[in-house]
Amino acid sequence: MRNFISVHDVTSSGGNIPAAIDALVEKALAYKANPLKDKQLGTGKRIGMLFLNPSLRTRLSTFVAASNLGLEATVFNVDKEGWAMEFEDGAIMSGHSVEHVKDAAPILGNYFDILCIRSFPTLKNKEDDYSEQVMKSFVKYAGVPIVSLESGTLHPLQSLTDIITIKENTVSQKSKVKIVLTWAPHIKPLPQCVPNSTAQWINAWGEADFVITHPEDYELDEQFTKGATITHNQQEALKDADFVYVKNWSTYTDYGRIYTNDPAWMLTAQKLKLTNNAKVMHCLPVRRNVELSDEVLDSANSIVTQQASNRVWAAQAVLSEILKHG
Ligand code: CP
């Protein structure tokens, strides 16, 4: 693995992505059982973690994962402590931005052996966000492996974590577990990164009966959802689900908007009765009693803490692959 930007970076010798995802999950679980077994792997190497946006889980879990591999990690909050960065080719930099990525990225590539970047979409310009300009610029100019800590369209470390957590919690004898990704209300327009990424990874994994449910006009980009069953009927979708993944996202077609905030879409204990006693997932942070009710979050069905804790092992598996093969 050279970079980790999307599921397409997960490869095996035969090009079998489902098998490669399973192998990465096994690797992560081996680290969970024995976190320091590769403590020498990163000795003498440095990882730079650049944040253009806030984070709790991604920042700290990746830091712990890097430490477990013996890497020296530096966290840099570009948004607060760095120069405002320009990504447009040929830009006349007479405005807000002070430093072009063309100039900054090669320098960072000389300081660090691996660079990790978090850069959310603006939700103002769909073409810019979906071109993945920030992540692609770092890949182009840094000259070292790049790991996405969430980008304009995807959140791959979250999705790997989610599959790890689903595998840990799978008790069903069914040939395929049923995973339902359900839209939830929120007060602010949020990126589509997590639902896009969930859809991309679950579809590529191919081991689930995968259903997405959302209100009208909240369709996601088909490049990620193709292969999933999509319905506007949440109750129908929840029937016999083994896992319910709750997440808000803003509109994709008429980009970055809130069309509805209907509280009827919040997952409740009553709705969970429709499921196969489903485990409930959310990437966090979660707005309690807006996206998800207290009664669900505090119930035995919720696995959000386990899910967030697994972020360490997902990051460790990815960093280890890059250290070995990047
Ligand atoms: N789930 C997630 O990425 O959490 P943070 O934004 O806190 O990193």
XYZ file of N, CA, C and O in Angstrom, residues 56-247:
768
model
N -11.312 14.686 17.286
C -10.972 14.062 18.563
C -10.443 12.654 18.286
O -9.278 12.349 18.497
N -11.318 11.780 17.742
C -10.967 10.366 17.544
C -9.851 10.156 16.538
O -8.894 9.420 16.794
N -9.973 10.773 15.383
C -9.008 10.521 14.304
C -7.616 10.958 14.731
O -6.628 10.244 14.533
N -7.565 12.129 15.319
C -6.287 12.682 15.749
C -5.612 11.782 16.788
O -4.464 11.384 16.651
N -6.355 11.432 17.826
C -5.733 10.720 18.946
C -5.518 9.242 18.638
O -4.510 8.654 19.037
N -6.444 8.619 17.913
C -6.266 7.188 17.598
C -5.101 6.993 16.643
O -4.323 6.030 16.783
N -4.933 7.904 15.685
C -3.814 7.769 14.745
C -2.490 8.020 15.469
O -1.485 7.353 15.199
N -2.510 8.945 16.408
C -1.318 9.217 17.218
C -0.926 7.975 18.031
O 0.245 7.575 18.063
N -1.905 7.346 18.667
C -1.623 6.135 19.469
C -1.135 5.010 18.555
O -0.159 4.310 18.873
N -1.791 4.855 17.397
C -1.386 3.801 16.451
C 0.061 4.005 16.017
O 0.860 3.047 15.972
N 0.415 5.247 15.692
C 1.786 5.553 15.258
C 2.772 5.236 16.381
O 3.829 4.622 16.143
N 2.420 5.612 17.607
C 3.307 5.333 18.756
C 3.487 3.840 18.948
O 4.587 3.366 19.251
N 2.418 3.064 18.779
C 2.505 1.603 18.934
C 3.476 0.984 17.931
O 4.013 -0.097 18.160
N 3.661 1.673 16.796
C 4.576 1.157 15.763
C 5.965 1.789 15.872
O 6.816 1.579 15.008
N 6.185 2.579 16.922
C 7.498 3.185 17.139
C 7.746 4.431 16.310
O 8.861 4.948 16.270
N 6.717 4.936 15.612
C 6.861 6.159 14.814
C 6.874 7.386 15.716
O 6.171 7.419 16.732
N 7.636 8.393 15.322
C 7.580 9.672 16.031
C 6.528 10.531 15.335
O 6.661 10.830 14.146
N 5.473 10.883 16.066
C 4.338 11.579 15.450
C 4.319 13.059 15.819
O 4.560 13.424 16.974
N 4.049 13.897 14.829
C 3.858 15.335 15.048
C 2.470 15.710 14.544
O 2.108 15.370 13.420
N 1.707 16.383 15.396
C 0.380 16.857 14.987
C 0.472 18.361 14.730
O 1.031 19.105 15.533
N -0.039 18.795 13.583
C 0.024 20.217 13.220
C -1.371 20.683 12.818
O -1.955 20.160 11.865
N -1.924 21.605 13.577
C -3.255 22.143 13.276
C -3.111 23.274 12.262
O -3.016 24.447 12.624
N -3.088 22.908 10.997
C -2.844 23.877 9.927
C -3.851 25.023 9.991
O -3.505 26.187 9.765
N -5.099 24.672 10.325
C -6.150 25.699 10.333
C -5.897 26.785 11.373
O -6.273 27.932 11.186
N -5.233 26.434 12.486
C -5.031 27.403 13.570
C -3.601 27.935 13.623
O -3.366 29.069 14.012
N -2.620 27.080 13.260
C -1.222 27.436 13.491
C -0.420 27.638 12.215
O 0.705 28.139 12.266
N -0.967 27.215 11.077
C -0.192 27.282 9.835
C -0.636 28.444 8.962
O -1.565 29.191 9.281
N 0.033 28.593 7.830
C -0.350 29.585 6.823
C -1.554 29.061 6.049
O -1.641 27.872 5.765
N -2.440 29.958 5.696
C -3.595 29.566 4.859
C -3.062 29.055 3.518
O -2.260 29.722 2.862
N -3.496 27.850 3.135
C -2.891 27.169 1.983
C -3.746 27.308 0.723
O -4.974 27.274 0.778
N -3.067 27.479 -0.410
C -3.725 27.584 -1.719
C -3.564 26.258 -2.462
O -2.483 25.661 -2.436
N -4.625 25.811 -3.125
C -4.567 24.534 -3.841
C -4.821 24.697 -5.340
O -4.584 23.784 -6.111
N -5.289 25.873 -5.746
C -5.653 26.102 -7.158
C -4.378 26.289 -7.976
O -3.536 27.130 -7.648
N -4.269 25.521 -9.050
C -3.126 25.668 -9.945
C -3.204 27.028 -10.632
O -4.264 27.419 -11.107
N -2.106 27.753 -10.680
C -2.084 29.039 -11.395
C -2.778 30.167 -10.647
O -3.041 31.222 -11.243
N -3.079 29.971 -9.379
C -3.789 31.008 -8.606
C -2.960 32.280 -8.486
O -1.734 32.213 -8.335
N -3.611 33.415 -8.580
C -2.949 34.694 -8.267
C -3.214 34.918 -6.784
O -4.337 35.194 -6.374
N -2.181 34.760 -5.980
C -2.399 34.670 -4.527
C -2.400 36.063 -3.877
O -1.584 36.362 -3.014
N -3.360 36.863 -4.270
C -3.457 38.224 -3.735
C -4.546 38.325 -2.666
O -4.891 39.417 -2.223
N -5.108 37.154 -2.278
C -6.202 37.168 -1.299
C -5.786 36.584 0.038
O -4.711 36.889 0.566
N -6.607 35.666 0.548
C -6.447 35.120 1.902
C -5.264 34.147 2.014
O -4.532 34.137 3.001
N -5.065 33.315 0.974
C -4.063 32.240 1.081
C -2.644 32.791 0.958
O -2.383 33.711 0.189
N -1.738 32.178 1.755
C -0.377 32.707 1.883
C 0.641 31.775 1.239
O 1.683 32.217 0.760
N 0.339 30.462 1.250
C 1.335 29.478 0.811
C 0.670 28.446 -0.102
O -0.406 27.929 0.220
N 1.332 28.154 -1.244
C 0.762 27.172 -2.173
C 1.197 25.765 -1.760
O 2.324 25.565 -1.306
N 0.278 24.810 -1.940
C 0.591 23.420 -1.605
C 1.807 22.920 -2.390
O 2.578 22.100 -1.895
N 2.031 23.462 -3.582
C 3.194 23.100 -4.400
C 4.503 23.381 -3.667
O 5.506 22.717 -3.887
N 4.476 24.434 -2.850
C 5.682 24.825 -2.106
C 5.750 24.112 -0.756
O 6.830 23.699 -0.326
N 4.598 23.959 -0.102
C 4.602 23.391 1.262
C 4.765 21.869 1.250
O 5.521 21.323 2.073
N 4.066 21.181 0.342
C 4.034 19.712 0.410
C 5.409 19.061 0.240
O 5.741 18.127 0.988
N 6.268 19.516 -0.715
C 7.583 18.868 -0.828
C 8.440 19.054 0.425
O 9.230 18.179 0.776
N 8.260 20.196 1.098
C 9.019 20.441 2.332
C 8.555 19.461 3.410
O 9.363 18.807 4.072
N 7.247 19.317 3.525
C 6.693 18.371 4.517
C 7.139 16.949 4.182
O 7.412 16.141 5.073
N 7.226 16.661 2.901
C 7.691 15.339 2.465
C 9.152 15.090 2.835
O 9.566 13.940 2.996
N 9.917 16.169 2.962
C 11.306 16.020 3.417
C 11.403 15.874 4.927
O 12.319 15.255 5.450
N 10.438 16.457 5.643
C 10.452 16.356 7.109
C 9.937 14.996 7.597
O 10.355 14.520 8.644
N 8.978 14.426 6.844
C 8.265 13.235 7.346
C 8.336 12.073 6.352
O 8.453 12.285 5.148
N 8.209 10.842 6.891
C 8.188 9.631 6.058
C 6.775 9.296 5.599
O 6.588 8.626 4.583
N 5.767 9.701 6.396
C 4.352 9.521 6.044
C 3.638 10.826 6.405
O 3.915 11.418 7.458
N 2.730 11.262 5.548
C 1.914 12.450 5.856
C 0.445 12.054 5.921
O -0.045 11.336 5.040
N -0.235 12.508 6.962
C -1.677 12.260 7.102
C -2.375 13.619 7.032
O -1.916 14.578 7.661
N -3.489 13.679 6.317
C -4.177 14.956 6.102
C -5.657 14.829 6.426
O -6.316 13.906 5.950
N -6.186 15.780 7.200
C -7.649 15.923 7.317
C -8.058 17.243 6.684
O -7.579 18.315 7.074
N -8.934 17.151 5.701
C -9.432 18.356 5.034
C -10.876 18.127 4.610
O -11.154 17.417 3.651
N -11.801 18.727 5.331
C -13.230 18.561 5.038
C -13.616 19.272 3.741
O -12.955 20.231 3.332
N -14.741 18.870 3.152
C -15.267 19.622 2.015
C -15.796 20.971 2.476
O -16.187 21.134 3.632
N -15.835 21.916 1.536
C -16.375 23.241 1.871
C -17.898 23.213 1.914
O -18.532 24.064 2.538
N -18.501 22.260 1.189
C -19.955 22.146 0.985
C -20.512 23.343 0.211
O -21.709 23.581 0.207
N -19.615 24.105 -0.434
C -20.065 25.251 -1.244
C -19.974 24.933 -2.728
O -20.832 25.334 -3.502
N -18.922 24.213 -3.113
C -18.693 23.923 -4.528
C -18.482 22.423 -4.696
O -17.437 21.888 -4.338
N -19.512 21.762 -5.243
C -19.476 20.293 -5.352
C -18.301 19.826 -6.207
O -17.625 18.857 -5.868
N -18.071 20.514 -7.328
C -17.003 20.078 -8.244
C -15.653 20.123 -7.531
O -14.862 19.182 -7.629
N -15.394 21.206 -6.820
C -14.117 21.330 -6.093
C -13.993 20.232 -5.036
O -12.973 19.554 -4.941
N -15.042 20.059 -4.224
C -14.980 19.058 -3.151
C -14.804 17.656 -3.720
O -13.987 16.880 -3.244
N -15.594 17.341 -4.771
C -15.571 15.971 -5.297
C -14.371 15.717 -6.210
O -14.116 14.576 -6.585
N -13.605 16.749 -6.539
C -12.364 16.514 -7.300
C -11.238 16.057 -6.375
O -10.177 15.667 -6.845
N -11.451 16.143 -5.069
C -10.431 15.729 -4.083
C -9.112 16.464 -4.319
O -8.024 15.893 -4.228
N -9.234 17.757 -4.583
C -8.075 18.572 -4.922
C -7.008 18.578 -3.819
O -5.807 18.488 -4.108
N -7.430 18.651 -2.564
C -6.459 18.750 -1.466
C -5.642 17.466 -1.368
O -4.399 17.481 -1.373
N -6.360 16.338 -1.290
C -5.669 15.048 -1.120
C -4.787 14.756 -2.328
O -3.645 14.330 -2.199
N -5.316 15.022 -3.529
C -4.547 14.748 -4.757
C -3.311 15.646 -4.850
O -2.269 15.222 -5.350
N -3.418 16.877 -4.361
C -2.261 17.779 -4.397
C -1.144 17.257 -3.499
O 0.034 17.287 -3.880
N -1.509 16.773 -2.321
C -0.474 16.233 -1.429
C 0.154 14.975 -2.027
O 1.363 14.773 -1.947
N -0.680 14.129 -2.637
C -0.135 12.921 -3.295
C 0.836 13.347 -4.389
O 1.925 12.784 -4.535
N 0.482 14.386 -5.137
C 1.295 14.817 -6.278
C 2.610 15.460 -5.840
O 3.656 15.228 -6.443
N 2.556 16.282 -4.797
C 3.719 17.127 -4.496
C 4.554 16.685 -3.287
O 5.671 17.154 -3.129
N 4.019 15.811 -2.415
C 4.751 15.526 -1.165
C 5.866 14.493 -1.355
O 6.880 14.536 -0.662
N 5.652 13.546 -2.271
C 6.703 12.552 -2.530
C 6.811 11.483 -1.459
O 7.773 10.707 -1.453
N 5.872 11.444 -0.520
C 5.834 10.379 0.508
C 4.390 9.851 0.575
O 3.463 10.510 0.076
N 4.185 8.680 1.184
C 2.813 8.157 1.296
C 1.879 9.132 2.017
O 2.274 9.773 2.997
N 0.644 9.208 1.522
C -0.390 10.093 2.085
C -1.528 9.234 2.639
O -2.030 8.335 1.964
N -1.935 9.545 3.867
C -3.077 8.867 4.501
C -4.180 9.885 4.727
O -3.936 10.951 5.315
N -5.374 9.577 4.252
C -6.523 10.462 4.476
C -7.060 10.287 5.893
O -7.337 9.173 6.337
N -7.203 11.412 6.562
C -7.847 11.423 7.884
C -9.264 11.990 7.753
O -9.846 12.435 8.725
N -9.794 11.962 6.562
C -11.100 12.429 6.084
C -10.838 13.532 5.070
O -10.100 14.475 5.335
N -11.491 13.368 3.918
C -11.209 14.252 2.782
C -12.500 14.894 2.292
O -13.512 14.897 2.996
N -12.475 15.396 1.072
C -13.646 16.040 0.493
C -14.830 15.109 0.332
O -15.983 15.542 0.416
N -14.554 13.821 0.099
C -15.660 12.885 -0.170
C -15.649 11.622 0.687
O -16.661 10.913 0.704
N -14.543 11.311 1.332
C -14.435 9.986 1.979
C -13.768 10.045 3.349
O -13.051 11.005 3.671
N -13.964 8.971 4.126
C -13.324 8.843 5.445
C -12.900 7.367 5.594
O -13.524 6.599 6.335
N -11.833 6.968 4.897
C -11.518 5.535 4.800
C -11.098 4.864 6.113
O -11.411 3.691 6.325
N -10.397 5.594 7.003
C -10.020 4.955 8.282
C -11.272 4.643 9.108
O -11.326 3.634 9.817
N -12.282 5.519 8.990
C -13.545 5.258 9.686
C -14.209 4.003 9.130
O -14.684 3.138 9.874
N -14.193 3.862 7.811
C -14.888 2.720 7.194
C -14.187 1.399 7.484
O -14.848 0.377 7.701
N -12.861 1.414 7.503
C -12.146 0.191 7.884
C -12.491 -0.181 9.324
O -12.786 -1.344 9.635
N -12.485 0.820 10.199
C -12.885 0.612 11.601
C -14.277 -0.008 11.684
O -14.520 -0.917 12.492
N -15.173 0.499 10.865
C -16.565 0.039 10.929
C -16.669 -1.437 10.539
O -17.416 -2.200 11.162
N -15.909 -1.841 9.523
C -15.954 -3.259 9.121
C -15.318 -4.141 10.199
O -15.819 -5.232 10.498
N -14.247 -3.661 10.819
C -13.647 -4.394 11.947
C -14.714 -4.623 13.026
O -14.898 -5.739 13.536
N -15.440 -3.562 13.352
C -16.431 -3.615 14.432
C -17.612 -4.509 14.046
O -18.137 -5.247 14.893
N -17.999 -4.473 12.794
C -19.086 -5.343 12.316
C -18.648 -6.805 12.409
O -19.401 -7.664 12.871
N -17.412 -7.081 11.998
C -16.936 -8.476 12.076
C -16.886 -8.962 13.525
O -17.259 -10.092 13.823
N -16.455 -8.099 14.428
C -16.375 -8.478 15.850
C -17.751 -8.795 16.425
O -17.869 -9.576 17.366
N -18.772 -8.138 15.882
C -20.118 -8.260 16.454
C -21.056 -9.138 15.638
O -22.259 -9.142 15.879
N -20.511 -9.859 14.669
C -21.364 -10.691 13.831
C -21.564 -12.058 14.480
O -20.614 -12.810 14.658
N -22.828 -12.325 14.841
C -23.162 -13.616 15.444
C -24.174 -14.352 14.572
O -24.418 -15.539 14.752
N -24.727 -13.624 13.596
C -25.790 -14.178 12.746
C -25.275 -15.359 11.932
O -24.130 -15.369 11.474
N -26.129 -16.354 11.771
C -25.780 -17.526 10.952
C -26.126 -17.281 9.484
O -25.863 -18.115 8.642
N -26.738 -16.120 9.194
C -27.104 -15.804 7.815
C -25.847 -15.728 6.949
O -24.764 -15.362 7.450
N -25.986 -16.025 5.657
C -24.809 -15.965 4.785
C -24.299 -14.531 4.674
O -23.105 -14.290 4.553
N -25.235 -13.563 4.727
C -24.830 -12.163 4.714
C -25.571 -11.419 5.820
O -26.796 -11.545 5.931
N -24.844 -10.617 6.607
C -25.524 -9.795 7.608
C -26.230 -8.645 6.897
O -25.821 -8.245 5.797
N -27.283 -8.131 7.525
C -27.977 -6.973 6.944
C -27.500 -5.696 7.645
O -27.628 -5.567 8.875
N -26.936 -4.793 6.860
C -26.468 -3.506 7.379
C -27.340 -2.408 6.779
O -27.491 -2.329 5.559
N -27.899 -1.568 7.659
C -28.725 -0.458 7.193
C -28.036 0.858 7.563
O -27.726 1.095 8.733
N -27.778 1.671 6.555
C -27.277 3.029 6.784
C -28.474 3.962 6.744
O -29.140 4.077 5.713
N -28.781 4.571 7.887
C -29.951 5.462 7.918
C -29.563 6.907 8.160
O -28.746 7.213 9.033
N -30.155 7.769 7.359
C -30.010 9.217 7.545
C -30.662 9.593 8.884
O -31.618 8.949 9.328
N -30.096 10.619 9.532
C -30.654 11.114 10.798
C -30.696 12.633 10.744
O -29.905 13.243 10.023
N -31.584 13.253 11.512
C -31.653 14.718 11.494
C -30.418 15.361 12.134
O -29.750 14.748 12.967
N -30.158 16.595 11.770
C -29.040 17.361 12.337
C -29.329 18.832 12.122
O -30.039 19.188 11.185
N -28.728 19.682 12.952
C -29.038 21.117 12.846
C -28.144 21.840 11.841
O -28.430 22.961 11.466
N -27.028 21.184 11.433
C -26.102 21.844 10.509
C -25.916 20.986 9.263
O -26.032 19.757 9.346
N -25.581 21.593 8.124
C -25.278 20.769 6.949
C -23.934 20.063 7.127
O -22.913 20.715 7.358
N -23.946 18.746 7.068
C -22.731 17.961 7.272
C -22.261 17.345 5.952
O -23.061 17.103 5.041
N -20.959 17.045 5.839
C -20.430 16.407 4.631
C -21.053 15.036 4.359
O -21.605 14.400 5.265
N -20.876 14.575 3.128
C -21.326 13.225 2.754
C -20.207 12.187 2.934
O -20.373 11.028 2.539
N -19.065 12.618 3.494
C -17.866 11.738 3.528
C -18.134 10.388 4.192
O -17.760 9.341 3.639
N -18.716 10.384 5.369
C -18.914 9.118 6.081
C -19.904 8.205 5.348
O -19.586 7.046 5.090
N -21.099 8.712 4.965
C -21.988 7.809 4.216
C -21.414 7.365 2.876
O -21.568 6.203 2.489
N -20.728 8.261 2.148
C -20.069 7.847 0.893
C -19.106 6.699 1.152
O -19.076 5.700 0.434
N -18.293 6.911 2.176
C -17.229 5.951 2.488
C -17.814 4.624 2.987
O -17.350 3.541 2.596
N -18.849 4.721 3.835
C -19.522 3.508 4.306
C -20.021 2.714 3.103
O -19.790 1.498 2.992
N -20.689 3.408 2.185
C -21.237 2.727 1.004
C -20.124 2.143 0.142
O -20.213 0.995 -0.314
N -19.084 2.914 -0.067
C -17.988 2.428 -0.910
C -17.366 1.156 -0.334
O -17.126 0.184 -1.046
N -17.113 1.167 0.967
C -16.421 0.028 1.593
C -17.337 -1.185 1.732
O -16.912 -2.311 1.479
N -18.575 -0.971 2.153
C -19.483 -2.118 2.336
C -19.766 -2.766 0.982
O -19.794 -4.001 0.853
N -19.956 -1.935 -0.046
C -20.178 -2.489 -1.391
C -18.954 -3.257 -1.878
O -19.072 -4.345 -2.451
N -17.766 -2.712 -1.664
C -16.540 -3.382 -2.122
C -16.291 -4.666 -1.338
O -15.783 -5.656 -1.892
N -16.657 -4.656 -0.076
C -16.464 -5.825 0.803
C -17.363 -6.976 0.352
O -16.946 -8.141 0.306
N -18.603 -6.654 0.029
C -19.527 -7.615 -0.577
C -20.066 -8.685 0.363
O -20.681 -9.640 -0.092
N -19.862 -8.519 1.662
C -20.283 -9.559 2.602
C -21.557 -9.190 3.347
O -21.864 -9.779 4.382
N -22.284 -8.181 2.856
C -23.495 -7.744 3.567
C -24.637 -7.488 2.595
O -24.421 -7.159 1.430
N -25.844 -7.667 3.131
C -27.043 -7.195 2.461
C -27.154 -5.729 2.895
O -27.446 -5.447 4.058
N -26.877 -4.806 1.985
C -26.653 -3.409 2.359
C -27.802 -2.519 1.881
O -28.103 -2.479 0.686
N -28.428 -1.827 2.831
C -29.584 -0.970 2.524
C -29.286 0.451 3.026
O -28.792 0.622 4.141
N -29.593 1.429 2.174
C -29.464 2.839 2.578
C -30.872 3.441 2.604
O -31.637 3.265 1.653
N -31.185 4.135 3.703
C -32.499 4.789 3.772
C -32.327 6.260 4.154
O -31.545 6.589 5.057
N -33.045 7.112 3.427
C -32.945 8.552 3.655
C -34.204 9.230 3.138
O -34.946 8.649 2.325
N -34.455 10.475 3.558
C -35.615 11.201 3.015
C -35.399 11.503 1.531
O -34.266 11.465 1.047
N -36.464 11.857 0.846
C -36.354 12.278 -0.559
C -35.359 13.430 -0.665
O -35.250 14.258 0.232
N -34.642 13.475 -1.765
C -33.672 14.537 -2.095
C -32.347 14.415 -1.345
O -31.508 15.311 -1.426
N -32.152 13.337 -0.607
C -30.873 13.124 0.084
C -30.037 12.027 -0.575
O -29.176 11.435 0.066
N -30.293 11.767 -1.866
C -29.527 10.756 -2.591
C -28.038 11.094 -2.527
O -27.648 12.262 -2.616
N -27.223 10.057 -2.416
C -25.771 10.218 -2.424
C -25.252 9.960 -3.842
O -25.997 9.495 -4.713
N -23.973 10.234 -4.058
C -23.348 10.016 -5.364
C -23.351 8.515 -5.688
O -22.835 7.701 -4.910
N -23.872 8.205 -6.870
C -24.022 6.804 -7.274
C -22.689 6.067 -7.383
O -22.644 4.850 -7.266
N -21.609 6.809 -7.609
C -20.300 6.136 -7.709
C -19.977 5.371 -6.413
O -19.185 4.437 -6.418
N -20.585 5.803 -5.289
C -20.328 5.127 -4.014
C -21.461 4.159 -3.643
O -21.218 3.131 -3.021
N -22.687 4.506 -4.006
C -23.837 3.724 -3.515
C -24.211 2.557 -4.421
O -24.987 1.684 -4.007
N -23.697 2.534 -5.654
C -24.110 1.514 -6.623
C -23.929 0.120 -6.025
O -22.845 -0.208 -5.541
N -24.983 -0.653 -6.034
C -24.937 -1.999 -5.445
C -25.791 -2.093 -4.193
O -26.213 -3.178 -3.796
N -26.063 -0.938 -3.559
C -26.901 -0.938 -2.347
C -28.373 -0.838 -2.727
O -28.721 -0.321 -3.784
N -29.236 -1.331 -1.846
C -30.679 -1.094 -1.983
C -30.973 0.247 -1.333
O -30.544 0.492 -0.200
N -31.691 1.123 -2.043
C -31.959 2.472 -1.510
C -33.463 2.678 -1.389
O -34.211 2.391 -2.324
N -33.902 3.138 -0.225
C -35.338 3.347 0.003
C -35.565 4.588 0.867
O -34.733 4.925 1.722
N -36.725 5.229 0.653
C -37.112 6.362 1.498
C -37.941 5.899 2.698
O -38.341 6.712 3.516
N -38.199 4.586 2.766
C -39.034 4.040 3.834
C -38.137 3.455 4.936
O -37.647 2.328 4.841
N -37.908 4.256 5.964
C -36.975 3.845 7.019
C -37.450 2.585 7.745
O -36.651 1.686 8.043
N -38.736 2.530 8.032
C -39.275 1.382 8.795
C -39.089 0.087 8.005
O -38.715 -0.936 8.561
N -39.341 0.169 6.702
C -39.158 -0.988 5.829
C -37.676 -1.405 5.822
O -37.346 -2.595 5.918
N -36.803 -0.413 5.729
C -35.361 -0.689 5.678
C -34.883 -1.384 6.955
O -34.041 -2.286 6.904
N -35.429 -0.963 8.092
C -34.921 -1.472 9.375
C -35.296 -2.929 9.647
O -34.663 -3.586 10.496
N -36.261 -3.467 8.924
C -36.740 -4.823 9.194
C -35.608 -5.833 9.129
O -34.898 -5.912 8.120
N -35.405 -6.578 10.213
C -34.422 -7.665 10.302
C -32.965 -7.214 10.175
O -32.088 -8.031 9.887
N -32.724 -5.924 10.355
C -31.336 -5.445 10.267
C -30.498 -6.023 11.405
O -30.965 -6.133 12.546
N -29.250 -6.369 11.093
C -28.300 -6.818 12.126
C -27.468 -5.638 12.655
O -27.028 -5.652 13.800
N -27.256 -4.649 11.773
C -26.509 -3.445 12.146
C -27.240 -2.226 11.577
O -27.659 -2.254 10.416
N -27.389 -1.205 12.412
C -27.958 0.058 11.919
C -26.906 1.146 12.118
O -26.475 1.419 13.245
N -26.477 1.723 11.004
C -25.458 2.779 11.029
C -26.192 4.106 10.860
O -26.817 4.355 9.840
N -26.128 4.942 11.885
C -26.873 6.196 11.905
C -25.937 7.342 11.527
O -24.836 7.456 12.079
N -26.373 8.181 10.600
C -25.523 9.313 10.204
C -26.341 10.360 9.471
O -27.148 10.019 8.619
